[in-house]
PDB file of C-alpha atoms in Angstrom:
ATOM      1  CA  MET A   1     115.704  60.739 -82.705  1.00 49.00           C
ATOM      2  CA  ARG A   2     115.551  64.596 -83.853  1.00 58.00           C
ATOM      3  CA  ASP A   3     112.486  65.909 -82.397  1.00 61.00           C
ATOM      4  CA  SER A   4     111.464  67.538 -85.971  1.00 64.00           C
ATOM      5  CA  MET A   5     111.245  63.538 -86.997  1.00 65.00           C
ATOM      6  CA  ARG A   6     109.107  62.383 -84.179  1.00 73.00           C
ATOM      7  CA  ASP A   7     106.804  65.596 -84.915  1.00 74.00           C
ATOM      8  CA  GLY A   8     106.660  64.009 -88.435  1.00 86.00           C
ATOM      9  CA  PHE A   9     106.207  60.371 -87.409  1.00 88.00           C
ATOM     10  CA  PHE A  10     102.470  59.722 -87.027  1.00 89.00           C
ATOM     11  CA  HIS A  11     101.449  62.947 -90.006  1.00 90.00           C
ATOM     12  CA  GLN A  12     104.002  60.198 -92.146  1.00 90.00           C
ATOM     13  CA  GLN A  13     102.358  56.885 -91.388  1.00 91.00           C
ATOM     14  CA  LEU A  14      98.544  58.667 -91.722  1.00 91.00           C
ATOM     15  CA  GLN A  15      99.334  60.338 -95.443  1.00 94.00           C
ATOM     16  CA  PHE A  16     101.165  56.818 -96.212  1.00 94.00           C
ATOM     17  CA  THR A  17      97.819  54.636 -95.191  1.00 93.00           C
ATOM     18  CA  ARG A  18      95.347  57.307 -97.728  1.00 95.00           C
ATOM     19  CA  SER A  19      98.264  57.192-100.072  1.00 96.00           C
ATOM     20  CA  PHE A  20      98.052  53.162 -99.725  1.00 96.00           C
ATOM     21  CA  LYS A  21      93.947  52.710 -99.344  1.00 95.00           C
ATOM     22  CA  LYS A  22      93.798  55.050-102.560  1.00 97.00           C
ATOM     23  CA  LYS A  23      95.580  53.188-104.689  1.00 97.00           C
ATOM     24  CA  LEU A  24      94.738  50.177-103.756  1.00 96.00           C
ATOM     25  CA  ASN A  25      91.268  50.768-104.049  1.00 97.00           C
ATOM     26  CA  GLY A  26      92.122  51.888-107.641  1.00 97.00           C
ATOM     27  CA  GLU A  27      93.321  48.117-108.046  1.00 96.00           C
ATOM     28  CA  LEU A  28      90.987  46.326-106.679  1.00 97.00           C
ATOM     29  CA  ALA A  29      88.059  47.989-108.944  1.00 96.00           C
ATOM     30  CA  GLU A  30      89.108  45.459-110.991  1.00 94.00           C
ATOM     31  CA  VAL A  31      87.017  42.424-109.229  1.00 94.00           C
ATOM     32  CA  GLY A  32      84.455  45.034-107.809  1.00 94.00           C
ATOM     33  CA  LEU A  33      85.847  45.636-104.656  1.00 95.00           C
ATOM     34  CA  PHE A  34      87.500  47.965-101.985  1.00 96.00           C
ATOM     35  CA  HIS A  35      90.120  47.694 -99.483  1.00 95.00           C
ATOM     36  CA  SER A  36      87.386  47.679 -96.249  1.00 95.00           C
ATOM     37  CA  GLN A  37      85.327  45.381 -98.384  1.00 96.00           C
ATOM     38  CA  TRP A  38      88.336  42.806 -98.955  1.00 95.00           C
ATOM     39  CA  LEU A  39      89.719  43.323 -95.357  1.00 95.00           C
ATOM     40  CA  VAL A  40      86.133  41.266 -94.514  1.00 96.00           C
ATOM     41  CA  LEU A  41      86.316  38.928 -96.883  1.00 97.00           C
ATOM     42  CA  TYR A  42      90.100  38.332 -95.588  1.00 96.00           C
ATOM     43  CA  CYS A  43      88.575  38.035 -92.549  1.00 96.00           C
ATOM     44  CA  ILE A  44      85.915  35.912 -92.867  1.00 96.00           C
ATOM     45  CA  LYS A  45      87.988  33.617 -95.346  1.00 96.00           C
ATOM     46  CA  LYS A  46      90.352  32.861 -92.305  1.00 95.00           C
ATOM     47  CA  GLN A  47      87.619  32.862 -89.712  1.00 92.00           C
ATOM     48  CA  GLN A  48      84.741  31.422 -91.574  1.00 89.00           C
ATOM     49  CA  PRO A  49      81.719  30.886 -90.094  1.00 92.00           C
ATOM     50  CA  VAL A  50      82.321  34.002 -88.505  1.00 94.00           C
ATOM     51  CA  THR A  51      79.894  36.758 -87.013  1.00 93.00           C
ATOM     52  CA  LEU A  52      80.332  40.573 -87.409  1.00 93.00           C
ATOM     53  CA  VAL A  53      81.372  40.604 -83.830  1.00 92.00           C
ATOM     54  CA  ASP A  54      84.508  38.178 -84.950  1.00 94.00           C
ATOM     55  CA  ILE A  55      84.734  40.156 -87.458  1.00 96.00           C
ATOM     56  CA  SER A  56      84.422  44.143 -86.056  1.00 95.00           C
ATOM     57  CA  ASN A  57      86.762  43.032 -83.074  1.00 93.00           C
ATOM     58  CA  TYR A  58      89.715  41.215 -85.477  1.00 93.00           C
ATOM     59  CA  LEU A  59      89.876  44.614 -87.644  1.00 93.00           C
ATOM     60  CA  ASP A  60      88.786  46.700 -85.106  1.00 91.00           C
ATOM     61  CA  VAL A  61      86.362  48.744 -86.960  1.00 93.00           C
ATOM     62  CA  GLU A  62      82.858  49.882 -84.770  1.00 95.00           C
ATOM     63  CA  LYS A  63      80.446  46.828 -85.756  1.00 93.00           C
ATOM     64  CA  PRO A  64      77.774  49.314 -87.347  1.00 94.00           C
ATOM     65  CA  THR A  65      80.636  49.504 -89.839  1.00 95.00           C
ATOM     66  CA  ILE A  66      80.880  46.150 -90.449  1.00 95.00           C
ATOM     67  CA  THR A  67      77.396  45.889 -90.991  1.00 94.00           C
ATOM     68  CA  ARG A  68      77.216  47.859 -93.970  1.00 96.00           C
ATOM     69  CA  THR A  69      80.345  46.420 -95.640  1.00 96.00           C
ATOM     70  CA  VAL A  70      78.317  42.976 -94.835  1.00 96.00           C
ATOM     71  CA  LYS A  71      75.449  44.322 -96.435  1.00 96.00           C
ATOM     72  CA  ARG A  72      77.337  45.377 -99.375  1.00 96.00           C
ATOM     73  CA  LEU A  73      79.134  42.127 -99.729  1.00 97.00           C
ATOM     74  CA  ARG A  74      75.526  40.632 -99.909  1.00 96.00           C
ATOM     75  CA  GLU A  75      73.967  42.296-102.574  1.00 96.00           C
ATOM     76  CA  GLN A  76      77.198  41.357-104.480  1.00 96.00           C
ATOM     77  CA  GLU A  77      76.039  37.702-103.832  1.00 97.00           C
ATOM     78  CA  LEU A  78      79.771  37.555-102.085  1.00 97.00           C
ATOM     79  CA  VAL A  79      78.645  36.213 -98.416  1.00 97.00           C
ATOM     80  CA  GLU A  80      76.155  34.307 -97.128  1.00 95.00           C
ATOM     81  CA  GLU A  81      74.710  33.254 -93.821  1.00 92.00           C
ATOM     82  CA  ALA A  82      76.164  29.296 -92.953  1.00 90.00           C
ATOM     83  CA  PRO A  83      73.832  27.394 -91.041  1.00 84.00           C
ATOM     84  CA  SER A  84      74.594  28.222 -86.779  1.00 78.00           C
ATOM     85  CA  ARG A  85      73.075  25.576 -84.114  1.00 79.00           C
ATOM     86  CA  ASP A  86      72.326  28.787 -82.771  1.00 77.00           C
ATOM     87  CA  LYS A  87      69.702  30.947 -84.565  1.00 73.00           C
ATOM     88  CA  ARG A  88      70.427  33.756 -82.516  1.00 78.00           C
ATOM     89  CA  GLU A  89      73.682  33.546 -83.436  1.00 80.00           C
ATOM     90  CA  LYS A  90      74.244  34.694 -87.292  1.00 86.00           C
ATOM     91  CA  ARG A  91      77.784  33.401 -88.957  1.00 92.00           C
ATOM     92  CA  LEU A  92      78.616  34.568 -92.323  1.00 95.00           C
ATOM     93  CA  ARG A  93      80.910  32.181 -94.733  1.00 96.00           C
ATOM     94  CA  LEU A  94      82.171  33.058 -98.206  1.00 97.00           C
ATOM     95  CA  THR A  95      80.037  31.823-101.306  1.00 97.00           C
ATOM     96  CA  ALA A  96      81.772  30.415-104.716  1.00 97.00           C
ATOM     97  CA  THR A  97      81.524  33.986-106.447  1.00 96.00           C
ATOM     98  CA  GLY A  98      83.196  35.260-103.055  1.00 96.00           C
ATOM     99  CA  GLU A  99      85.974  32.532-103.083  1.00 96.00           C
ATOM    100  CA  GLU A 100      86.641  33.411-106.147  1.00 96.00           C
ATOM    101  CA  ASN A 101      86.966  37.508-105.647  1.00 95.00           C
ATOM    102  CA  PHE A 102      89.074  36.881-102.309  1.00 95.00           C
ATOM    103  CA  GLU A 103      91.737  35.088-104.417  1.00 96.00           C
ATOM    104  CA  ARG A 104      90.946  37.508-107.187  1.00 96.00           C
ATOM    105  CA  GLY A 105      91.950  40.083-105.020  1.00 96.00           C
ATOM    106  CA  LYS A 106      94.818  38.680-102.776  1.00 96.00           C
ATOM    107  CA  GLN A 107      96.610  38.404-106.125  1.00 97.00           C
ATOM    108  CA  ILE A 108      95.851  41.708-106.864  1.00 97.00           C
ATOM    109  CA  ILE A 109      97.189  42.899-103.698  1.00 97.00           C
ATOM    110  CA  THR A 110     100.063  40.528-103.635  1.00 97.00           C
ATOM    111  CA  ARG A 111     101.295  42.241-106.626  1.00 97.00           C
ATOM    112  CA  PHE A 112     100.709  45.428-105.177  1.00 97.00           C
ATOM    113  CA  GLU A 113     102.326  45.030-102.013  1.00 96.00           C
ATOM    114  CA  THR A 114     105.775  43.453-103.582  1.00 96.00           C
ATOM    115  CA  GLU A 115     105.997  46.203-106.222  1.00 96.00           C
ATOM    116  CA  LEU A 116     105.449  48.859-103.364  1.00 95.00           C
ATOM    117  CA  LEU A 117     107.958  47.047-101.444  1.00 96.00           C
ATOM    118  CA  GLU A 118     110.825  47.036-104.227  1.00 96.00           C
ATOM    119  CA  GLY A 119     113.930  48.463-103.107  1.00 96.00           C
ATOM    120  CA  LEU A 120     113.724  47.886 -99.142  1.00 95.00           C
ATOM    121  CA  SER A 121     115.682  45.367 -97.143  1.00 96.00           C
ATOM    122  CA  ASP A 122     114.709  42.386 -95.372  1.00 95.00           C
ATOM    123  CA  SER A 123     115.809  44.667 -92.130  1.00 96.00           C
ATOM    124  CA  ASP A 124     114.185  47.608 -93.213  1.00 95.00           C
ATOM    125  CA  ILE A 125     110.772  45.548 -93.894  1.00 94.00           C
ATOM    126  CA  GLU A 126     111.509  43.518 -90.205  1.00 96.00           C
ATOM    127  CA  THR A 127     112.275  46.602 -88.295  1.00 95.00           C
ATOM    128  CA  THR A 128     109.239  48.820 -89.743  1.00 93.00           C
ATOM    129  CA  ALA A 129     106.972  45.728 -88.668  1.00 93.00           C
ATOM    130  CA  ASN A 130     108.496  45.850 -85.609  1.00 95.00           C
ATOM    131  CA  THR A 131     108.053  49.330 -84.634  1.00 93.00           C
ATOM    132  CA  LEU A 132     104.240  49.202 -85.960  1.00 92.00           C
ATOM    133  CA  GLN A 133     103.649  46.461 -83.820  1.00 92.00           C
ATOM    134  CA  PHE A 134     104.887  47.597 -80.643  1.00 94.00           C
ATOM    135  CA  LEU A 135     102.758  50.949 -81.430  1.00 92.00           C
ATOM    136  CA  ARG A 136      99.629  49.202 -81.735  1.00 88.00           C
ATOM    137  CA  LYS A 137     100.441  46.905 -78.787  1.00 91.00           C
ATOM    138  CA  LYS A 138     100.787  50.102 -76.386  1.00 91.00           C
ATOM    139  CA  LEU A 139      97.266  51.565 -78.328  1.00 89.00           C
ATOM    140  CA  ASN A 140      95.530  48.353 -77.550  1.00 83.00           C
ATOM    141  CA  GLY A 141      96.179  48.802 -73.852  1.00 81.00           C
ATOM    142  CA  GLY A 142     100.202  46.564 -73.706  1.00 68.00           C
ATOM    143  CA  ASP A 143     103.212  47.473 -72.172  1.00 58.00           C
TER     144      ASP A 143
END
């Protein structure tokens, strides 16, 4: 790869991520969510009942950030505490409204991503996904 491409690789990725989140936040406003909130709903949906630590680890986000996000989701009545045998361990699950908003958000995101990927070949998408997975593994201490 040419040096100029290497120099701009991560800058391009960061610029894309910012633009992606900004546009997606605009789309998700339809259901009263931000991308970061939908990610927490996604994590809870896939692993419920789930702890704040589980969410933090899965999303690779600091626990205080997850705590604030969950507080807002509770205020919106999208998540609630699930019954647990261990009173020290608070587990979360989606409420009925949370389930509805998750599904509506999922539809919005699927449409948004599908439109964004139009014009890219499956091969290009696979190469990009493999590259991102390789780099993330390196960041997390893998080879």
